GROMACS .gro file of C-alpha atoms in nm:
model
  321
    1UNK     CA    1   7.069 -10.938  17.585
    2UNK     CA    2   7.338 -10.705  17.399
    3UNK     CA    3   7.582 -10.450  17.631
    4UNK     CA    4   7.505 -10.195  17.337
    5UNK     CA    5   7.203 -10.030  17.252
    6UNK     CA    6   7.282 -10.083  16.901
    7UNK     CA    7   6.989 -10.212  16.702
    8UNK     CA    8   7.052 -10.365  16.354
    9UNK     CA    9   6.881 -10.242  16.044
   10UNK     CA   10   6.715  -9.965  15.936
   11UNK     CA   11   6.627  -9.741  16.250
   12UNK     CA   12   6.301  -9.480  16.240
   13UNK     CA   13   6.207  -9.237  16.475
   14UNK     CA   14   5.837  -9.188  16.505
   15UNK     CA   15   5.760  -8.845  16.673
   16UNK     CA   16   5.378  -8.788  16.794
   17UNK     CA   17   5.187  -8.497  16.848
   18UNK     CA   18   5.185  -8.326  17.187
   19UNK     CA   19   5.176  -7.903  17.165
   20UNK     CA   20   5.436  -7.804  17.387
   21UNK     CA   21   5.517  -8.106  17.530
   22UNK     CA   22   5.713  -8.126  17.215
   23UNK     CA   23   6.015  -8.009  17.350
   24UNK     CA   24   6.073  -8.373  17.518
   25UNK     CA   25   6.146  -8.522  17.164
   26UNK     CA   26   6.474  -8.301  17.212
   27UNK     CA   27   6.544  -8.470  17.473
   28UNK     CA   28   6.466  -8.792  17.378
   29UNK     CA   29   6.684  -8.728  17.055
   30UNK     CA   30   6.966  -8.660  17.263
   31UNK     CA   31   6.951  -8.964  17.454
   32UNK     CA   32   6.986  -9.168  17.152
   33UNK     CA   33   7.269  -9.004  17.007
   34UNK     CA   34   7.458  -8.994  17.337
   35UNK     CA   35   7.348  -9.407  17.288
   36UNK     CA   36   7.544  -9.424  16.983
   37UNK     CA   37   7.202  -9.483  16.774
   38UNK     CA   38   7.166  -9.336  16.422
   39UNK     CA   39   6.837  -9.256  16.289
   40UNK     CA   40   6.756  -9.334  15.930
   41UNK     CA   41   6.438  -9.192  15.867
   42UNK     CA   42   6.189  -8.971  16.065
   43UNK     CA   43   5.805  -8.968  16.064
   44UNK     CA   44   5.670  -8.639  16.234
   45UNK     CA   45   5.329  -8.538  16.367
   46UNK     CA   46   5.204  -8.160  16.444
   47UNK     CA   47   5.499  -8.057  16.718
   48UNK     CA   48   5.675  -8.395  16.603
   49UNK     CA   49   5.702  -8.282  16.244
   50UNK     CA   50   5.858  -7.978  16.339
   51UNK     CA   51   6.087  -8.101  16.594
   52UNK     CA   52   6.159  -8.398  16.327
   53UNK     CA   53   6.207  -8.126  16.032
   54UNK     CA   54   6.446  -7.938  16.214
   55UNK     CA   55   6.603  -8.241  16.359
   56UNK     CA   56   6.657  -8.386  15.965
   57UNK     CA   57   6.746  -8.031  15.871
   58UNK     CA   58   7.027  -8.072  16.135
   59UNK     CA   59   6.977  -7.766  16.316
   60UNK     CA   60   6.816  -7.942  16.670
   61UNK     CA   61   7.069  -7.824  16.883
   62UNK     CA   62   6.974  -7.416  16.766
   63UNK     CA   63   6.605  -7.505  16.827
   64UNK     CA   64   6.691  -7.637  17.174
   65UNK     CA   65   6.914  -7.351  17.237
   66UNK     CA   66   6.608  -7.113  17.119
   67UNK     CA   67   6.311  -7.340  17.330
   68UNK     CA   68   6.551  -7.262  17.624
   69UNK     CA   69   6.543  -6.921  17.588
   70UNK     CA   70   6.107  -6.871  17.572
   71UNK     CA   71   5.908  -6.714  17.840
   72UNK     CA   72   5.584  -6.625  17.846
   73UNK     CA   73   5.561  -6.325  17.680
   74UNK     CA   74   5.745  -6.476  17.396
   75UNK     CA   75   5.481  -6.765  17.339
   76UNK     CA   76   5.201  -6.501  17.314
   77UNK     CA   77   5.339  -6.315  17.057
   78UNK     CA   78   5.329  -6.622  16.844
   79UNK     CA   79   4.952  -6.614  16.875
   80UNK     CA   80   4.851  -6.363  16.597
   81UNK     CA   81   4.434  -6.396  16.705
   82UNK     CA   82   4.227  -6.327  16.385
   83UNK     CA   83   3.864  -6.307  16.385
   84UNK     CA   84   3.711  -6.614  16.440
   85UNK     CA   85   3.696  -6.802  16.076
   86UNK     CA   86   3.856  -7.110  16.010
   87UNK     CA   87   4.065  -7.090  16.356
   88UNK     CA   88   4.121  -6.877  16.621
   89UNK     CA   89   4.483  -6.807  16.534
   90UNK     CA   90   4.660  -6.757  16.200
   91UNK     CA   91   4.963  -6.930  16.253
   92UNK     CA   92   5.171  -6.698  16.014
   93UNK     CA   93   5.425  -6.616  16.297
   94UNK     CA   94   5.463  -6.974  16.372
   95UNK     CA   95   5.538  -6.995  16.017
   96UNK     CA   96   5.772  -6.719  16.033
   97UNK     CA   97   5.936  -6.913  16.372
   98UNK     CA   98   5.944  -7.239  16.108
   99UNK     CA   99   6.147  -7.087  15.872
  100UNK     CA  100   6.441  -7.013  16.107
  101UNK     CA  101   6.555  -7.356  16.132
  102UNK     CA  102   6.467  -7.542  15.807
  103UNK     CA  103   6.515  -7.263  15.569
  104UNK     CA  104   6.291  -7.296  15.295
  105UNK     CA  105   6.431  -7.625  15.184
  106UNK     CA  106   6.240  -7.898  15.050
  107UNK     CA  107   6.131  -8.235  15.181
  108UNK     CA  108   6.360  -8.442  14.958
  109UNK     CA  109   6.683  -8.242  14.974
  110UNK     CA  110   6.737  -8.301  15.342
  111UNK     CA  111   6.986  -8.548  15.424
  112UNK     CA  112   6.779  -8.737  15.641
  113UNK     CA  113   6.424  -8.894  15.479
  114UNK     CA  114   6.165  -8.706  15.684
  115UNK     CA  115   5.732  -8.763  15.631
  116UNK     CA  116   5.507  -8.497  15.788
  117UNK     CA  117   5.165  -8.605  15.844
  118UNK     CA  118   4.805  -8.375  15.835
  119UNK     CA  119   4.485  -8.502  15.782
  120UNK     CA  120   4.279  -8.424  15.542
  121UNK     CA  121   3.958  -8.165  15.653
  122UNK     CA  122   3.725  -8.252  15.401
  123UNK     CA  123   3.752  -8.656  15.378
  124UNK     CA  124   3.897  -8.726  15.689
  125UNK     CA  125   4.198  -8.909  15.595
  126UNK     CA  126   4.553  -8.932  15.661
  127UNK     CA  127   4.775  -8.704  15.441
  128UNK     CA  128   5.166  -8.826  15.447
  129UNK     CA  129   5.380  -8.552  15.298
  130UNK     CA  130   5.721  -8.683  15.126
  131UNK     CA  131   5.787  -8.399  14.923
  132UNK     CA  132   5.761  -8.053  14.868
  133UNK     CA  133   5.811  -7.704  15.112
  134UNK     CA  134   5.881  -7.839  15.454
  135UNK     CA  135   5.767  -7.490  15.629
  136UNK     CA  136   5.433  -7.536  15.450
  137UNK     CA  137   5.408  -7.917  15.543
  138UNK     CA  138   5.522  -7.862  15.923
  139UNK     CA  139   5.235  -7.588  15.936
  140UNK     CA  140   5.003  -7.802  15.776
  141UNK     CA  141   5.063  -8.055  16.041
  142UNK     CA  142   5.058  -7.828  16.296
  143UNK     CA  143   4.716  -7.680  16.243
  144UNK     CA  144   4.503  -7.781  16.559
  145UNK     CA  145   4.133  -7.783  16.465
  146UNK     CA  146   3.979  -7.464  16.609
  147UNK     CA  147   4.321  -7.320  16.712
  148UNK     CA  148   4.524  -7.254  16.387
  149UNK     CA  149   4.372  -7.182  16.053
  150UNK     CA  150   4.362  -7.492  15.795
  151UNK     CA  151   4.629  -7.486  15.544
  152UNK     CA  152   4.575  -7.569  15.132
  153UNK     CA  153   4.849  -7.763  15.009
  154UNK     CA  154   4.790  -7.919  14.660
  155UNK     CA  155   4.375  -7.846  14.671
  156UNK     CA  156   4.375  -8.001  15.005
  157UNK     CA  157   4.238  -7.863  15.357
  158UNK     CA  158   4.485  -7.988  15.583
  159UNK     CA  159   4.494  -7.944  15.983
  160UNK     CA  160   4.708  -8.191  16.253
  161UNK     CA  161   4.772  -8.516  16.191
  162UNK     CA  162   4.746  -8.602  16.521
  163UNK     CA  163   4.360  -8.619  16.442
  164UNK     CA  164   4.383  -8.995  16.252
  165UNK     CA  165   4.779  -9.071  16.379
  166UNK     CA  166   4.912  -8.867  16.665
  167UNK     CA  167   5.239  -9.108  16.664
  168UNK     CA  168   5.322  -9.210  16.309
  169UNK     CA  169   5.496  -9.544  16.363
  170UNK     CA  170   5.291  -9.690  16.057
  171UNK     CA  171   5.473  -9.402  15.860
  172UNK     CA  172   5.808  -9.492  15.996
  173UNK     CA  173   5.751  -9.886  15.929
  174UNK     CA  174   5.634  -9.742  15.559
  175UNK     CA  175   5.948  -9.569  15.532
  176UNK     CA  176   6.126  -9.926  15.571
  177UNK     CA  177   6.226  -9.906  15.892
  178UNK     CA  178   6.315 -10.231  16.074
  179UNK     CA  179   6.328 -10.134  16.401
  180UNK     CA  180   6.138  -9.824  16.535
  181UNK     CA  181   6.155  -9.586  16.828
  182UNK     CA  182   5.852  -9.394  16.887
  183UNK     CA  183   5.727  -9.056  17.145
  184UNK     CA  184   5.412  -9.072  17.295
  185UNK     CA  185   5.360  -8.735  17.447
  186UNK     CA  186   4.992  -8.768  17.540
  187UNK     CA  187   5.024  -9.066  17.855
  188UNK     CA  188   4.813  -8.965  18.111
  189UNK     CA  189   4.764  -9.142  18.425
  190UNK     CA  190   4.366  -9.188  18.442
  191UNK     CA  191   4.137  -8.903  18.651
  192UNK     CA  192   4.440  -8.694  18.719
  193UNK     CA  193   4.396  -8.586  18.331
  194UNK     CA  194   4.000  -8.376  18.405
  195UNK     CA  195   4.063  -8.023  18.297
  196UNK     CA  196   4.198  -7.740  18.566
  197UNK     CA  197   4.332  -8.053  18.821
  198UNK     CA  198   4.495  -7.839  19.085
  199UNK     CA  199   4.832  -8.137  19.014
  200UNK     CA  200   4.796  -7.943  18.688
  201UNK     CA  201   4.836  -7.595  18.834
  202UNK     CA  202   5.044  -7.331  18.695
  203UNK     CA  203   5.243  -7.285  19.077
  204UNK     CA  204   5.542  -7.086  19.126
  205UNK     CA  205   5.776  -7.338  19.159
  206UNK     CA  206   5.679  -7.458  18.819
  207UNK     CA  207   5.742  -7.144  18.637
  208UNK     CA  208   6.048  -7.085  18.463
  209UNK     CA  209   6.270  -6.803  18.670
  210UNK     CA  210   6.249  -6.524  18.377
  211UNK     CA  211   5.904  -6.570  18.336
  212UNK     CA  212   5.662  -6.305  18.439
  213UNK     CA  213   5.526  -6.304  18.817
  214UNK     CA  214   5.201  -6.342  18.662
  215UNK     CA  215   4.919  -6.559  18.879
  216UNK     CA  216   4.752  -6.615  18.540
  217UNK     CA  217   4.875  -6.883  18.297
  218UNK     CA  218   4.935  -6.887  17.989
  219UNK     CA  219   4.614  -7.013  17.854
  220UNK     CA  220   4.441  -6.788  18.085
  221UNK     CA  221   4.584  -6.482  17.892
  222UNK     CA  222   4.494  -6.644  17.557
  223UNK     CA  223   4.167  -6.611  17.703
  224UNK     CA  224   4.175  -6.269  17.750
  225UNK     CA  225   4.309  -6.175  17.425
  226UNK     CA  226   3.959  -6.353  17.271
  227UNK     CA  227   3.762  -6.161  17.518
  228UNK     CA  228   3.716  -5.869  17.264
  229UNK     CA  229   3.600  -6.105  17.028
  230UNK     CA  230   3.329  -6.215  17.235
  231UNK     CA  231   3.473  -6.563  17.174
  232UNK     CA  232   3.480  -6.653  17.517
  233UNK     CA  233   3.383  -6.487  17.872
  234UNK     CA  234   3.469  -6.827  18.053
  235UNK     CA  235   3.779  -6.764  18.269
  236UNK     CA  236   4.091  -6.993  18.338
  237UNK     CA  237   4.078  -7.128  18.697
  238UNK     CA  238   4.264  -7.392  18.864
  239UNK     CA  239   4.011  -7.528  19.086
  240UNK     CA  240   3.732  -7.780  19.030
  241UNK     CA  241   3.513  -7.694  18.705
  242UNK     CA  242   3.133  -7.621  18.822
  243UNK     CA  243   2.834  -7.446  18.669
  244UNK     CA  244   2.972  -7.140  18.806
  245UNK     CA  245   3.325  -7.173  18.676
  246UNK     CA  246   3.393  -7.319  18.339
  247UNK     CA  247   3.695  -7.363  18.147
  248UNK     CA  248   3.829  -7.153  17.877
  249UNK     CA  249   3.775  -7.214  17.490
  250UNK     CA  250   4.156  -7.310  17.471
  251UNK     CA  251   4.095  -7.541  17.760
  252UNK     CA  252   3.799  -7.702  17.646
  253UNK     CA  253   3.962  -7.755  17.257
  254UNK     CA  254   4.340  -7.865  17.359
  255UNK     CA  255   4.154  -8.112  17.595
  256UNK     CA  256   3.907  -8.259  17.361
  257UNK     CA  257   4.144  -8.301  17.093
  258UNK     CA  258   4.404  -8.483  17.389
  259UNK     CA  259   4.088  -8.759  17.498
  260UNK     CA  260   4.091  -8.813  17.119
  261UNK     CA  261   4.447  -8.866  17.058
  262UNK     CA  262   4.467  -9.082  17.343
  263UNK     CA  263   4.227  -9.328  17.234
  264UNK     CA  264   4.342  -9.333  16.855
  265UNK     CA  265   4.713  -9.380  17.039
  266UNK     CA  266   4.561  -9.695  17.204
  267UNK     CA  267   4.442  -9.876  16.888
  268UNK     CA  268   4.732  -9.759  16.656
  269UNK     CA  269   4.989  -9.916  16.930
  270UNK     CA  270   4.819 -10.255  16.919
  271UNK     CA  271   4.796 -10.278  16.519
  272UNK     CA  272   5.133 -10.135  16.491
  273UNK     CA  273   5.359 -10.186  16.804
  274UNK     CA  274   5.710  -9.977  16.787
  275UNK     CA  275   6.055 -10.185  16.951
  276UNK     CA  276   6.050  -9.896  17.160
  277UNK     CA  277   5.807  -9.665  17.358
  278UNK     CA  278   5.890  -9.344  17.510
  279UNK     CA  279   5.653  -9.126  17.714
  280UNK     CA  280   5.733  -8.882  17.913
  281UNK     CA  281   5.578  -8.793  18.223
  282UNK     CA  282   5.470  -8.482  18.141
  283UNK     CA  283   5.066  -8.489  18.219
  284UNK     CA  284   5.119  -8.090  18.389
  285UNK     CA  285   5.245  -7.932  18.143
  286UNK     CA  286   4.931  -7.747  17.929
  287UNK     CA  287   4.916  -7.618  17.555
  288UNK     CA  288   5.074  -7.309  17.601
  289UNK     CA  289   5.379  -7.440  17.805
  290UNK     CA  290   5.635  -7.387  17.572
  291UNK     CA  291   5.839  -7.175  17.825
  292UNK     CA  292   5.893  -7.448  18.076
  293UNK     CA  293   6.128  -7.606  17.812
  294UNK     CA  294   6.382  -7.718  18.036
  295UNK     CA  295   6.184  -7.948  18.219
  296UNK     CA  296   6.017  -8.081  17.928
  297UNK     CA  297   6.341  -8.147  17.781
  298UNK     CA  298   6.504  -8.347  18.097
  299UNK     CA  299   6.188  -8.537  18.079
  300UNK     CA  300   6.181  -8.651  17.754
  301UNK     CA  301   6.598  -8.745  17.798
  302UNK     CA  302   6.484  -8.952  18.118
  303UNK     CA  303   6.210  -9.133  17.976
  304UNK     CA  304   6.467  -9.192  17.695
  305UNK     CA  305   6.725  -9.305  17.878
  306UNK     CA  306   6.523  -9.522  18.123
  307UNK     CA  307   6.374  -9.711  17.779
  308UNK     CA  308   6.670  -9.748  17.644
  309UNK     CA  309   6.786  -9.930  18.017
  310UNK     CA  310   6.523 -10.112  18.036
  311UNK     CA  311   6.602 -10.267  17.651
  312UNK     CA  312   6.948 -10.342  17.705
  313UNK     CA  313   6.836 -10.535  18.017
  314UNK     CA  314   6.508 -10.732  17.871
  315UNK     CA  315   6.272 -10.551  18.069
  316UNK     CA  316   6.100 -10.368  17.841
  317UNK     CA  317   5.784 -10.469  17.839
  318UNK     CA  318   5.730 -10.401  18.177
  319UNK     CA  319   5.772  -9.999  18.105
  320UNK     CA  320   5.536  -9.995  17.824
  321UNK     CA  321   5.212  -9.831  17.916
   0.00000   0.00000   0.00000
């Protein structure tokens, strides 16, 4: 084939949906710049727009430097719980997290052309965002049905756009992109994705070493928090679900929506296959694991890197999944 990784045309970068598994498009970006590949346009959905955002705002290294730096403690502050409404969480302090690395700018000022998808609440279709406030569009996108409270931009109800395209490559190829590199965060490997698979476990040797000592997760203390609400009395346990023990309301949502994804992942690859597929391997890490950002990070630079190998040497197809 080529002894470069150097693709010719326009190059997009198509960034799917994923909660905290987010962090590996970090480390996916880095392994194409250490490739010598320059993006031209990015298409961004929920965690991938705001990954993207920041990555067109040119501020990914800070955000990686920050994501390094979260424990557990940290990621439930971010979760301002409201009375149940719209969603379960207002999202203003995620807002408020936003605004530190795109500052306030708008869509079509940034050097790099960005699109941030959301779908539509009351018709059901996709929203693409070109212009505008890219904290508001990020936070529309990022809006996880039952989780977040919706967000009105322009006399639309928007929440994720992972709901009609959890990995925009249609957006990037829209943008003119010739060739297109996409993240898949949401590969599972079959019945090792049921909810509370002991694989899936919160263990010791998983947590990050200033995290609290903690058995509980993460999820299990959002729990909690909704207790007083009478939202929930189901409690977060790592063994086998049964009548006796069922999941919690963040469990049962985050995994819904992630069956869904999957599926609408599977059609939207065939009608619209990128030159390049990247997914991680990162089925155990849950919602709320935005503190375990180092691994995530290493994994999305291997799977990165091991794509990238496998184009240079015409082997490609045989890692897509």
């Amino acid at each position: 084939m080529v002894s470069n990784f150097i693709p010719s045309g326009k190059i997009g970068l198509a960034l799917g949906s994923g909660s905290a598994r987010g962090w590996a498009h970090i480390g996916a970006i880095r392994a194409l710049e250490e490739a010598g590949i320059t993006i031209d346009c990015v298409a961004g959905t929920s965690i991938g727009a705001l990954v993207g955002a920041v990555y067109a705002s040119g501020k990914i290294l800070e955000m990686e430097e920050a994501a390094l730096r979260l424990n557990r403690k940290q990621i439930l502050m971010f979760s301002d719980i409201i009375l149940p409404k719209s969603g379960l969480i207002d999202g203003r302090k995620i807002t408020n997290l936003v605004e530190q690395y795109v500052l306030n700018s708008s869509m079509e000022s940034l050097p790099l052309p960005l699109r941030i998808l959301a779908t539509d609440l009351t018709t059901g279709t996709e929203v693409v965002m070109r212009k505008g406030d890219i904290v508001e569009a990020v936070r529309a996108s990022l809006s996880i049905p039952g989780v977040f409270t919706p967000v009105w931009k322009d006399g639309d109800l928007l929440v994720d756009g992972g709901l009609v395209n959890p990995v925009p490559v249609s957006t990037a190829k829209e943008m003119g992109a010739d060739f297109i590199i996409a993240v898949d965060l949401n590969r599972e490997r079959g019945s090792e994705e049921r909810l509370n698979n002991p694989e899936n476990a919160d263990t010791p040797e998983k947590r990050s070493a200033d995290s609290p000592a903690s058995a509980d997760s993460t999820l299990s203390m959002l729990n909690k928090k909704l207790r007083f609400l009478d939202v929930t009395r189901a409690r977060y346990s790592r063994q086998k679900i049964t009548k006796d023990s069922s999941p919690g309301i963040f469990d049962v949502l985050m995994t819904s929506i992630k069956i869904m994804k999957r599926r609408i992942t599977a059609i939207n690859m065939e009608l619209y296959p990128p030159d390049i597929l990247i997914q991680p391997d990162l089925q155990h890490i849950n919602f709320m694991g935005f503190y375990r950002a180092e691994e995530i990070i290493a994994e999305g630079y291997r799977a990165a890197e091991s794509q990238l190998a496998s184009w240079k040497s015409g082997n490609l197809s045989e890692n897509r999944h």
